[in-house]
Structures are given as structure tokens and as C-alpha cells.
Short mmCIF file of N, CA, C and O in Angstrom, two decimals:
data_model
loop_
_atom_site.label_atom_id
_atom_site.label_comp_id
_atom_site.label_asym_id
_atom_site.label_seq_id
_atom_site.Cartn_x
_atom_site.Cartn_y
_atom_site.Cartn_z
N UNK A 1 9.62 8.83 -18.18
CA UNK A 1 8.84 8.85 -16.79
C UNK A 1 8.13 7.63 -16.84
O UNK A 1 6.96 7.32 -18.04
N UNK A 2 7.52 6.95 -15.86
CA UNK A 2 6.20 5.29 -15.52
C UNK A 2 5.57 5.74 -14.86
O UNK A 2 5.23 7.17 -14.41
N UNK A 3 4.62 5.10 -15.02
CA UNK A 3 3.28 5.28 -14.36
C UNK A 3 2.91 4.31 -13.50
O UNK A 3 3.49 3.35 -13.68
N UNK A 4 2.39 4.07 -12.25
CA UNK A 4 1.85 3.65 -11.46
C UNK A 4 0.06 3.54 -10.74
O UNK A 4 -0.22 4.99 -10.41
N UNK A 5 -0.56 2.77 -10.75
CA UNK A 5 -2.11 3.15 -10.77
C UNK A 5 -2.13 2.52 -8.84
O UNK A 5 -1.61 0.99 -9.38
N UNK A 6 -2.39 3.20 -8.29
CA UNK A 6 -2.32 3.31 -7.04
C UNK A 6 -3.74 2.94 -6.43
O UNK A 6 -4.09 4.03 -6.28
N UNK A 7 -3.71 2.10 -5.82
CA UNK A 7 -5.51 1.59 -5.53
C UNK A 7 -5.20 1.06 -3.85
O UNK A 7 -4.13 0.73 -3.28
N UNK A 8 -6.29 1.83 -3.08
CA UNK A 8 -6.42 2.13 -2.03
C UNK A 8 -7.48 1.46 -1.32
O UNK A 8 -8.66 1.56 -1.42
N UNK A 9 -7.19 0.45 0.29
CA UNK A 9 -8.30 -0.37 0.83
C UNK A 9 -8.37 0.29 2.26
O UNK A 9 -7.74 0.48 2.53
N UNK A 10 -9.53 -0.06 2.66
CA UNK A 10 -9.71 0.35 4.11
C UNK A 10 -9.44 1.40 4.13
O UNK A 10 -9.79 2.58 3.85
N UNK A 11 -8.75 1.39 5.90
CA UNK A 11 -8.38 2.81 6.62
C UNK A 11 -7.57 3.84 5.82
O UNK A 11 -7.83 5.00 6.14
N UNK A 12 -6.97 2.75 4.70
CA UNK A 12 -5.69 3.77 4.16
C UNK A 12 -6.93 4.64 3.13
O UNK A 12 -6.27 5.98 2.93
N UNK A 13 -7.74 4.15 2.74
CA UNK A 13 -9.02 5.34 1.34
C UNK A 13 -9.11 6.34 2.10
O UNK A 13 -9.46 7.20 1.77
N UNK A 14 -9.45 5.79 3.83
CA UNK A 14 -10.65 6.92 4.30
C UNK A 14 -8.99 8.21 4.97
O UNK A 14 -9.38 9.24 4.88
N UNK A 15 -8.04 7.74 4.69
CA UNK A 15 -6.92 8.27 4.97
C UNK A 15 -6.44 9.37 3.69
O UNK A 15 -6.23 10.53 3.76
N UNK A 16 -6.34 8.60 2.45
CA UNK A 16 -6.32 9.75 1.44
C UNK A 16 -7.39 10.39 0.52
O UNK A 16 -6.91 10.85 -0.26
N UNK A 17 -8.69 9.46 0.93
CA UNK A 17 -9.97 10.48 0.35
C UNK A 17 -10.17 9.88 -1.18
O UNK A 17 -10.82 10.20 -1.86
N UNK A 18 -9.01 9.24 -1.44
CA UNK A 18 -9.81 8.16 -2.89
C UNK A 18 -9.37 6.88 -2.96
O UNK A 18 -8.84 6.37 -2.37
N UNK A 19 -9.97 5.96 -4.00
CA UNK A 19 -9.63 4.98 -4.51
C UNK A 19 -8.68 4.60 -4.60
O UNK A 19 -8.53 3.72 -4.30
N UNK A 20 -8.32 5.58 -5.86
CA UNK A 20 -7.07 4.95 -6.50
C UNK A 20 -6.50 6.48 -7.07
O UNK A 20 -7.90 7.70 -7.35
N UNK A 21 -5.63 6.10 -7.85
CA UNK A 21 -5.22 7.40 -8.15
C UNK A 21 -3.67 6.84 -9.04
O UNK A 21 -3.26 5.74 -9.37
N UNK A 22 -3.42 7.88 -10.37
CA UNK A 22 -2.42 7.91 -10.99
C UNK A 22 -1.45 8.11 -10.97
O UNK A 22 -1.25 9.39 -10.55
N UNK A 23 0.18 7.49 -10.63
CA UNK A 23 1.10 8.56 -10.19
C UNK A 23 2.15 8.35 -10.80
O UNK A 23 2.59 7.68 -11.75
N UNK A 24 2.74 9.40 -11.52
CA UNK A 24 3.86 9.18 -12.51
C UNK A 24 4.84 8.92 -11.77
O UNK A 24 5.15 10.01 -10.61
N UNK A 25 6.15 8.16 -12.38
CA UNK A 25 7.73 8.53 -10.86
C UNK A 25 8.86 8.17 -12.47
O UNK A 25 8.35 7.84 -13.14
N UNK A 26 9.90 8.39 -12.10
CA UNK A 26 10.96 8.20 -12.20
C UNK A 26 11.56 6.68 -12.64
O UNK A 26 11.15 6.08 -11.67
N UNK A 27 11.55 6.28 -13.38
CA UNK A 27 12.36 4.96 -13.82
C UNK A 27 13.04 4.43 -13.04
O UNK A 27 13.99 5.21 -12.80
N UNK A 28 13.10 3.28 -11.96
CA UNK A 28 14.37 2.72 -11.08
C UNK A 28 13.77 2.83 -9.68
O UNK A 28 15.08 2.81 -8.86
N UNK A 29 13.10 4.14 -9.20
CA UNK A 29 13.06 4.42 -8.14
C UNK A 29 12.46 3.36 -7.44
O UNK A 29 11.75 2.22 -7.40
N UNK A 30 12.75 2.92 -5.89
CA UNK A 30 12.25 1.83 -5.12
C UNK A 30 10.42 2.02 -4.52
O UNK A 30 9.96 3.44 -4.10
N UNK A 31 10.21 1.10 -4.25
CA UNK A 31 8.68 1.02 -3.26
C UNK A 31 8.91 2.25 -2.36
O UNK A 31 7.52 3.03 -2.17
N UNK A 32 9.35 2.02 -1.85
CA UNK A 32 10.07 2.78 -0.42
C UNK A 32 9.93 4.48 -0.92
O UNK A 32 9.13 5.12 -0.33
N UNK A 33 10.94 4.86 -1.59
CA UNK A 33 10.55 6.16 -2.69
C UNK A 33 9.45 6.29 -3.05
O UNK A 33 9.13 7.85 -2.25
N UNK A 34 8.51 5.84 -3.34
CA UNK A 34 7.28 5.95 -3.80
C UNK A 34 6.49 6.34 -2.76
O UNK A 34 5.86 7.25 -2.85
N UNK A 35 6.03 5.54 -2.13
CA UNK A 35 5.45 5.74 -0.31
C UNK A 35 5.58 6.96 0.14
O UNK A 35 4.78 7.76 0.73
N UNK A 36 7.20 7.26 0.23
CA UNK A 36 7.52 8.54 1.16
C UNK A 36 7.12 9.44 0.29
O UNK A 36 6.19 10.74 1.15
N UNK A 37 7.03 9.76 -0.81
CA UNK A 37 6.80 10.84 -1.76
C UNK A 37 4.99 10.64 -1.33
O UNK A 37 4.31 11.81 -1.40
N UNK A 38 4.43 9.49 -1.36
CA UNK A 38 2.67 10.02 -1.17
C UNK A 38 2.59 10.81 -0.08
O UNK A 38 1.56 10.72 0.66
N UNK A 39 3.42 9.73 1.32
CA UNK A 39 3.48 10.12 2.59
C UNK A 39 3.79 11.95 2.55
O UNK A 39 2.66 12.32 3.80
N UNK A 40 4.60 12.21 1.98
CA UNK A 40 4.36 13.83 2.25
C UNK A 40 2.98 14.43 1.63
O UNK A 40 3.05 15.73 2.25
N UNK A 41 2.54 13.82 0.68
CA UNK A 41 1.25 14.72 0.06
C UNK A 41 0.21 13.98 1.17
O UNK A 41 -0.81 14.91 1.11
N UNK A 42 -0.07 12.95 1.50
CA UNK A 42 -1.08 12.87 2.82
C UNK A 42 -1.12 12.48 3.89
O UNK A 42 -1.69 12.01 5.03
N UNK A 43 -0.06 12.92 4.42
CA UNK A 43 0.61 13.15 5.70
C UNK A 43 0.87 12.40 6.98
O UNK A 43 1.04 11.01 6.28
N UNK A 44 0.91 12.79 8.29
CA UNK A 44 1.99 11.45 9.30
C UNK A 44 1.09 10.13 9.39
O UNK A 44 1.52 8.93 9.42
N UNK A 45 -0.24 10.74 9.41
CA UNK A 45 -1.06 9.31 9.31
C UNK A 45 -0.68 8.20 8.57
O UNK A 45 -1.10 6.97 8.37
N UNK A 46 -0.68 8.22 7.26
CA UNK A 46 -0.30 7.83 6.09
C UNK A 46 0.69 6.74 6.34
O UNK A 46 0.81 5.80 6.62
N UNK A 47 1.27 7.67 6.78
CA UNK A 47 3.23 7.20 7.01
C UNK A 47 3.36 6.19 7.89
O UNK A 47 3.42 5.35 7.97
N UNK A 48 2.36 6.48 9.32
CA UNK A 48 2.69 5.81 10.05
C UNK A 48 1.84 4.26 10.23
O UNK A 48 2.06 3.28 10.43
N UNK A 49 0.85 4.70 9.03
CA UNK A 49 0.30 3.22 8.98
C UNK A 49 0.87 2.51 7.72
O UNK A 49 0.11 1.61 7.64
N UNK A 50 1.81 3.28 7.01
CA UNK A 50 2.57 2.26 5.68
C UNK A 50 3.64 1.19 6.31
O UNK A 50 4.08 0.48 5.49
N UNK A 51 4.67 2.44 6.60
CA UNK A 51 5.84 1.47 7.29
C UNK A 51 6.40 1.87 8.57
O UNK A 51 6.25 3.05 8.87
N UNK A 52 7.50 1.20 8.64
CA UNK A 52 7.66 1.26 10.45
C UNK A 52 9.36 2.42 9.80
O UNK A 52 9.80 2.50 9.03
N UNK A 53 8.96 3.59 10.23
CA UNK A 53 10.30 4.94 10.37
C UNK A 53 11.67 4.48 10.46
O UNK A 53 11.51 3.19 11.03
N UNK A 54 12.51 5.12 9.68
CA UNK A 54 13.86 4.55 9.35
C UNK A 54 14.31 2.89 8.83
O UNK A 54 15.05 1.98 9.11
N UNK A 55 12.97 2.35 8.36
CA UNK A 55 12.86 0.83 8.34
C UNK A 55 12.49 0.86 6.68
O UNK A 55 11.69 1.41 6.05
N UNK A 56 12.11 -0.52 6.07
CA UNK A 56 12.04 -0.50 4.56
C UNK A 56 11.40 -1.74 5.12
O UNK A 56 10.67 -2.62 4.02
N UNK A 57 10.68 -2.20 6.22
CA UNK A 57 9.75 -2.93 6.25
C UNK A 57 7.76 -2.21 6.35
O UNK A 57 7.59 -1.44 6.86
N UNK A 58 7.33 -3.44 5.76
CA UNK A 58 6.00 -2.93 6.06
C UNK A 58 5.36 -3.13 7.30
O UNK A 58 5.86 -3.92 7.72
N UNK A 59 4.69 -2.51 7.76
CA UNK A 59 3.75 -2.70 8.69
C UNK A 59 2.85 -3.90 8.81
O UNK A 59 2.81 -4.22 7.72
N UNK A 60 2.67 -4.76 9.93
CA UNK A 60 2.50 -6.15 9.94
C UNK A 60 0.86 -6.21 9.28
O UNK A 60 0.72 -7.39 8.92
N UNK A 61 0.24 -4.84 9.54
CA UNK A 61 -1.23 -5.47 9.21
C UNK A 61 -1.81 -4.79 8.30
O UNK A 61 -2.88 -5.43 7.75
N UNK A 62 -0.11 -4.47 6.78
CA UNK A 62 -0.80 -4.06 6.12
C UNK A 62 0.14 -4.84 4.46
O UNK A 62 1.23 -5.11 4.73
N UNK A 63 -0.83 -5.22 3.47
CA UNK A 63 -0.66 -5.53 2.78
C UNK A 63 0.01 -4.67 1.78
O UNK A 63 -1.07 -4.23 0.79
N UNK A 64 0.98 -4.99 0.59
CA UNK A 64 1.39 -4.49 -0.25
C UNK A 64 1.52 -4.85 -1.46
O UNK A 64 2.31 -5.88 -1.24
N UNK A 65 0.89 -4.93 -2.35
CA UNK A 65 0.98 -6.10 -3.52
C UNK A 65 1.45 -4.98 -5.06
O UNK A 65 0.71 -3.96 -5.02
N UNK A 66 2.46 -5.65 -5.71
CA UNK A 66 2.92 -4.81 -7.09
C UNK A 66 2.42 -5.84 -8.07
O UNK A 66 2.70 -6.95 -8.24
N UNK A 67 1.99 -5.22 -9.57
CA UNK A 67 1.45 -6.15 -10.25
C UNK A 67 0.94 -7.61 -9.74
O UNK A 67 0.80 -8.74 -10.01
N UNK A 68 0.27 -7.75 -8.56
CA UNK A 68 -0.53 -8.40 -8.07
C UNK A 68 -0.15 -9.27 -7.52
O UNK A 68 -1.08 -10.53 -6.88
N UNK A 69 1.25 -9.35 -7.03
CA UNK A 69 1.83 -10.23 -5.92
C UNK A 69 2.35 -9.73 -5.14
O UNK A 69 2.81 -7.81 -5.05
N UNK A 70 1.73 -10.22 -3.60
CA UNK A 70 2.27 -9.32 -2.13
C UNK A 70 3.93 -9.40 -2.25
O UNK A 70 4.56 -10.17 -2.30
N UNK A 71 4.40 -7.88 -1.48
CA UNK A 71 5.92 -8.01 -1.50
C UNK A 71 5.96 -7.62 0.02
O UNK A 71 5.59 -7.14 1.11
N UNK A 72 7.49 -8.06 0.24
CA UNK A 72 7.31 -8.02 1.55
C UNK A 72 8.54 -7.12 2.13
O UNK A 72 8.96 -7.08 3.53
N UNK A 73 8.80 -6.32 1.46
CA UNK A 73 9.94 -5.15 2.34
C UNK A 73 10.06 -4.08 0.51
O UNK A 73 9.25 -4.66 -0.04
N UNK A 74 10.04 -2.80 1.40
CA UNK A 74 9.92 -2.06 0.42
C UNK A 74 10.95 -1.42 -0.43
O UNK A 74 10.95 -0.36 -1.50
N UNK A 75 12.09 -2.54 -0.49
CA UNK A 75 13.48 -2.15 -1.42
C UNK A 75 13.56 -2.32 -2.96
O UNK A 75 14.19 -2.29 -3.61
N UNK A 76 11.89 -3.09 -3.21
CA UNK A 76 11.82 -3.50 -4.64
C UNK A 76 11.85 -2.24 -5.61
O UNK A 76 11.73 -1.28 -5.03
N UNK A 77 12.47 -2.45 -6.62
CA UNK A 77 12.88 -0.93 -7.74
C UNK A 77 11.47 -1.22 -8.74
O UNK A 77 10.85 -2.43 -9.50
N UNK A 78 10.94 -0.02 -9.27
CA UNK A 78 9.72 -0.41 -9.83
C UNK A 78 10.44 0.23 -11.27
O UNK A 78 10.85 1.19 -11.42
N UNK A 79 9.81 -0.46 -12.23
CA UNK A 79 10.53 -0.15 -13.45
C UNK A 79 9.39 -1.40 -14.36
O UNK A 79 8.98 -1.81 -14.19
N UNK A 80 9.53 -0.46 -15.78
CA UNK A 80 9.23 -1.05 -16.88
C UNK A 80 8.58 -0.53 -17.43
O UNK A 80 8.25 1.00 -17.46
N UNK A 81 8.03 -0.54 -18.31
CA UNK A 81 7.28 0.47 -19.73
C UNK A 81 5.84 0.15 -19.51
O UNK A 81 5.04 1.04 -20.68
N UNK A 82 5.06 -0.70 -18.65
CA UNK A 82 4.06 -0.57 -18.71
C UNK A 82 3.13 -0.36 -17.24
O UNK A 82 4.49 0.21 -16.20
N UNK A 83 2.00 0.49 -17.31
CA UNK A 83 2.31 0.59 -15.90
C UNK A 83 1.99 -0.50 -14.68
O UNK A 83 1.33 -1.66 -15.22
N UNK A 84 2.18 0.48 -13.86
CA UNK A 84 2.37 -0.81 -12.72
C UNK A 84 1.21 -0.92 -11.90
O UNK A 84 1.16 0.47 -11.34
N UNK A 85 0.50 -1.81 -10.96
CA UNK A 85 -0.66 -1.40 -10.78
C UNK A 85 0.48 -1.88 -8.77
O UNK A 85 0.48 -3.01 -9.11
N UNK A 86 -0.58 -0.82 -8.41
CA UNK A 86 -0.21 -1.32 -6.93
C UNK A 86 -1.24 -1.13 -5.69
O UNK A 86 -2.03 -0.22 -5.89
N UNK A 87 -1.85 -2.13 -5.02
CA UNK A 87 -2.51 -1.98 -3.89
C UNK A 87 -2.06 -2.14 -2.80
O UNK A 87 -0.57 -2.92 -2.16
N UNK A 88 -2.59 -0.96 -1.92
CA UNK A 88 -2.89 -1.15 -0.33
C UNK A 88 -3.80 -1.15 0.62
O UNK A 88 -4.72 -1.26 0.23
N UNK A 89 -3.65 -2.78 0.74
CA UNK A 89 -4.63 -2.98 2.05
C UNK A 89 -4.26 -3.28 3.15
O UNK A 89 -3.21 -4.56 3.29
N UNK A 90 -4.93 -2.86 4.02
CA UNK A 90 -4.94 -2.83 5.51
C UNK A 90 -5.56 -4.76 5.33
O UNK A 90 -6.64 -4.87 5.07
N UNK A 91 -5.18 -5.53 6.32
CA UNK A 91 -5.35 -6.58 6.90
C UNK A 91 -6.97 -6.78 7.21
O UNK A 91 -6.54 -5.40 8.01
N UNK A 92 -8.01 -7.38 6.88
CA UNK A 92 -9.05 -7.73 7.97
C UNK A 92 -9.09 -7.97 9.30
O UNK A 92 -8.50 -8.69 9.62
N UNK A 93 -10.01 -7.45 10.01
CA UNK A 93 -9.65 -8.22 11.41
C UNK A 93 -11.25 -8.15 11.53
O UNK A 93 -12.41 -7.76 11.18
N UNK A 94 -11.70 -8.91 13.05
CA UNK A 94 -13.18 -8.74 13.17
C UNK A 94 -13.28 -10.85 13.09
O UNK A 94 -12.25 -10.78 12.36
N UNK A 95 -14.53 -10.76 12.85
CA UNK A 95 -14.93 -12.40 13.12
C UNK A 95 -14.88 -12.47 14.53
O UNK A 95 -14.38 -12.24 15.53
N UNK A 96 -15.38 -14.10 14.52
CA UNK A 96 -15.73 -15.35 15.15
C UNK A 96 -13.54 -16.06 15.33
O UNK A 96 -13.39 -16.49 14.64
N UNK A 97 -13.53 -15.70 16.83
CA UNK A 97 -12.23 -16.15 16.77
C UNK A 97 -11.81 -17.13 16.32
O UNK A 97 -10.52 -17.51 15.51
N UNK A 98 -12.65 -18.09 16.55
CA UNK A 98 -12.55 -19.50 16.11
C UNK A 98 -12.82 -19.51 14.86
O UNK A 98 -12.19 -20.94 14.48
N UNK A 99 -13.09 -19.35 13.94
CA UNK A 99 -13.23 -19.12 12.82
C UNK A 99 -11.96 -18.50 11.63
O UNK A 99 -11.93 -18.80 10.88
N UNK A 100 -11.39 -17.84 12.69
CA UNK A 100 -10.61 -16.62 11.66
C UNK A 100 -9.38 -17.43 11.20
O UNK A 100 -9.05 -18.12 11.89
N UNK A 101 -9.40 -17.43 9.91
CA UNK A 101 -8.54 -18.17 9.39
C UNK A 101 -8.33 -19.56 8.73
O UNK A 101 -7.87 -20.46 8.56
N UNK A 102 -9.66 -20.18 9.49
CA UNK A 102 -9.94 -21.63 9.14
C UNK A 102 -10.59 -21.40 7.42
O UNK A 102 -10.87 -22.63 7.62
N UNK A 103 -11.04 -21.07 7.49
CA UNK A 103 -11.91 -20.70 5.93
C UNK A 103 -13.58 -21.02 6.65
O UNK A 103 -14.30 -21.33 5.24
N UNK A 104 -13.86 -20.96 7.21
CA UNK A 104 -15.22 -21.29 7.73
C UNK A 104 -15.51 -19.98 8.12
O UNK A 104 -15.18 -18.89 8.94
N UNK A 105 -17.31 -19.72 7.69
CA UNK A 105 -17.84 -17.97 8.25
C UNK A 105 -17.89 -18.53 9.60
O UNK A 105 -18.97 -19.26 9.66
N UNK A 106 -18.25 -17.33 10.08
CA UNK A 106 -19.14 -17.22 11.34
C UNK A 106 -20.61 -16.92 11.24
O UNK A 106 -20.87 -16.50 12.24
N UNK A 107 -21.13 -16.77 9.85
CA UNK A 107 -22.41 -16.81 10.15
C UNK A 107 -22.96 -17.61 10.37
O UNK A 107 -22.51 -19.05 9.35
#
């Protein structure tokens, strides 16, 4: 068995009710399979916010990072003999439209 430390941010944290957790998984499963198992635990809202049903694509306003690097699909295989760090991060919204994405603070 391998382990993943999963950290939840923003609305995903509110859905699961915790900041992070350690999850055991079988070597060689995909990120998609791991998230599907979490979806069974946390329900329909979690599933709907994390991925498009019937697809391995990540929902457009979500960032999933594995060991510090953002992934663009959920088909990657999870393996290794050390704990894997996974972060589930919704992109932030709001702020001044003129400043968003420019690196300029709206304050």
C-alpha cells in the first residue's frame, strides 16, 4: 500500500469538512480512481466539483497538484515508495476585473 496526503482548499474543504487527510491506496492506481473513491466517501457535490462525469478531464476552475506540479488530466498513475502530496485547489474568483491576472493588486 502507498499513501497520499491530500490537502483540500476553498469550497472543496467545505464539502469534505477537513483541511487534509492521509489516504492509503494500491500502487499503480490512477488519480482518477483515487478521486472516484473519495467521491464515494464525500458525495455528489464533491464528484461534480472535481471532474466531468465520464471523462478524465479536470473541471475547468480546479487545480489538482501532485507533488507540487499541476496536472492536466486524471489518468496519471500514482506510484512510489514515499508519501505523495496531492492538493485540490479551486481557482479564486473576484477582485477588480481590470487587475485580475495582471499581477496588480486591486487594493
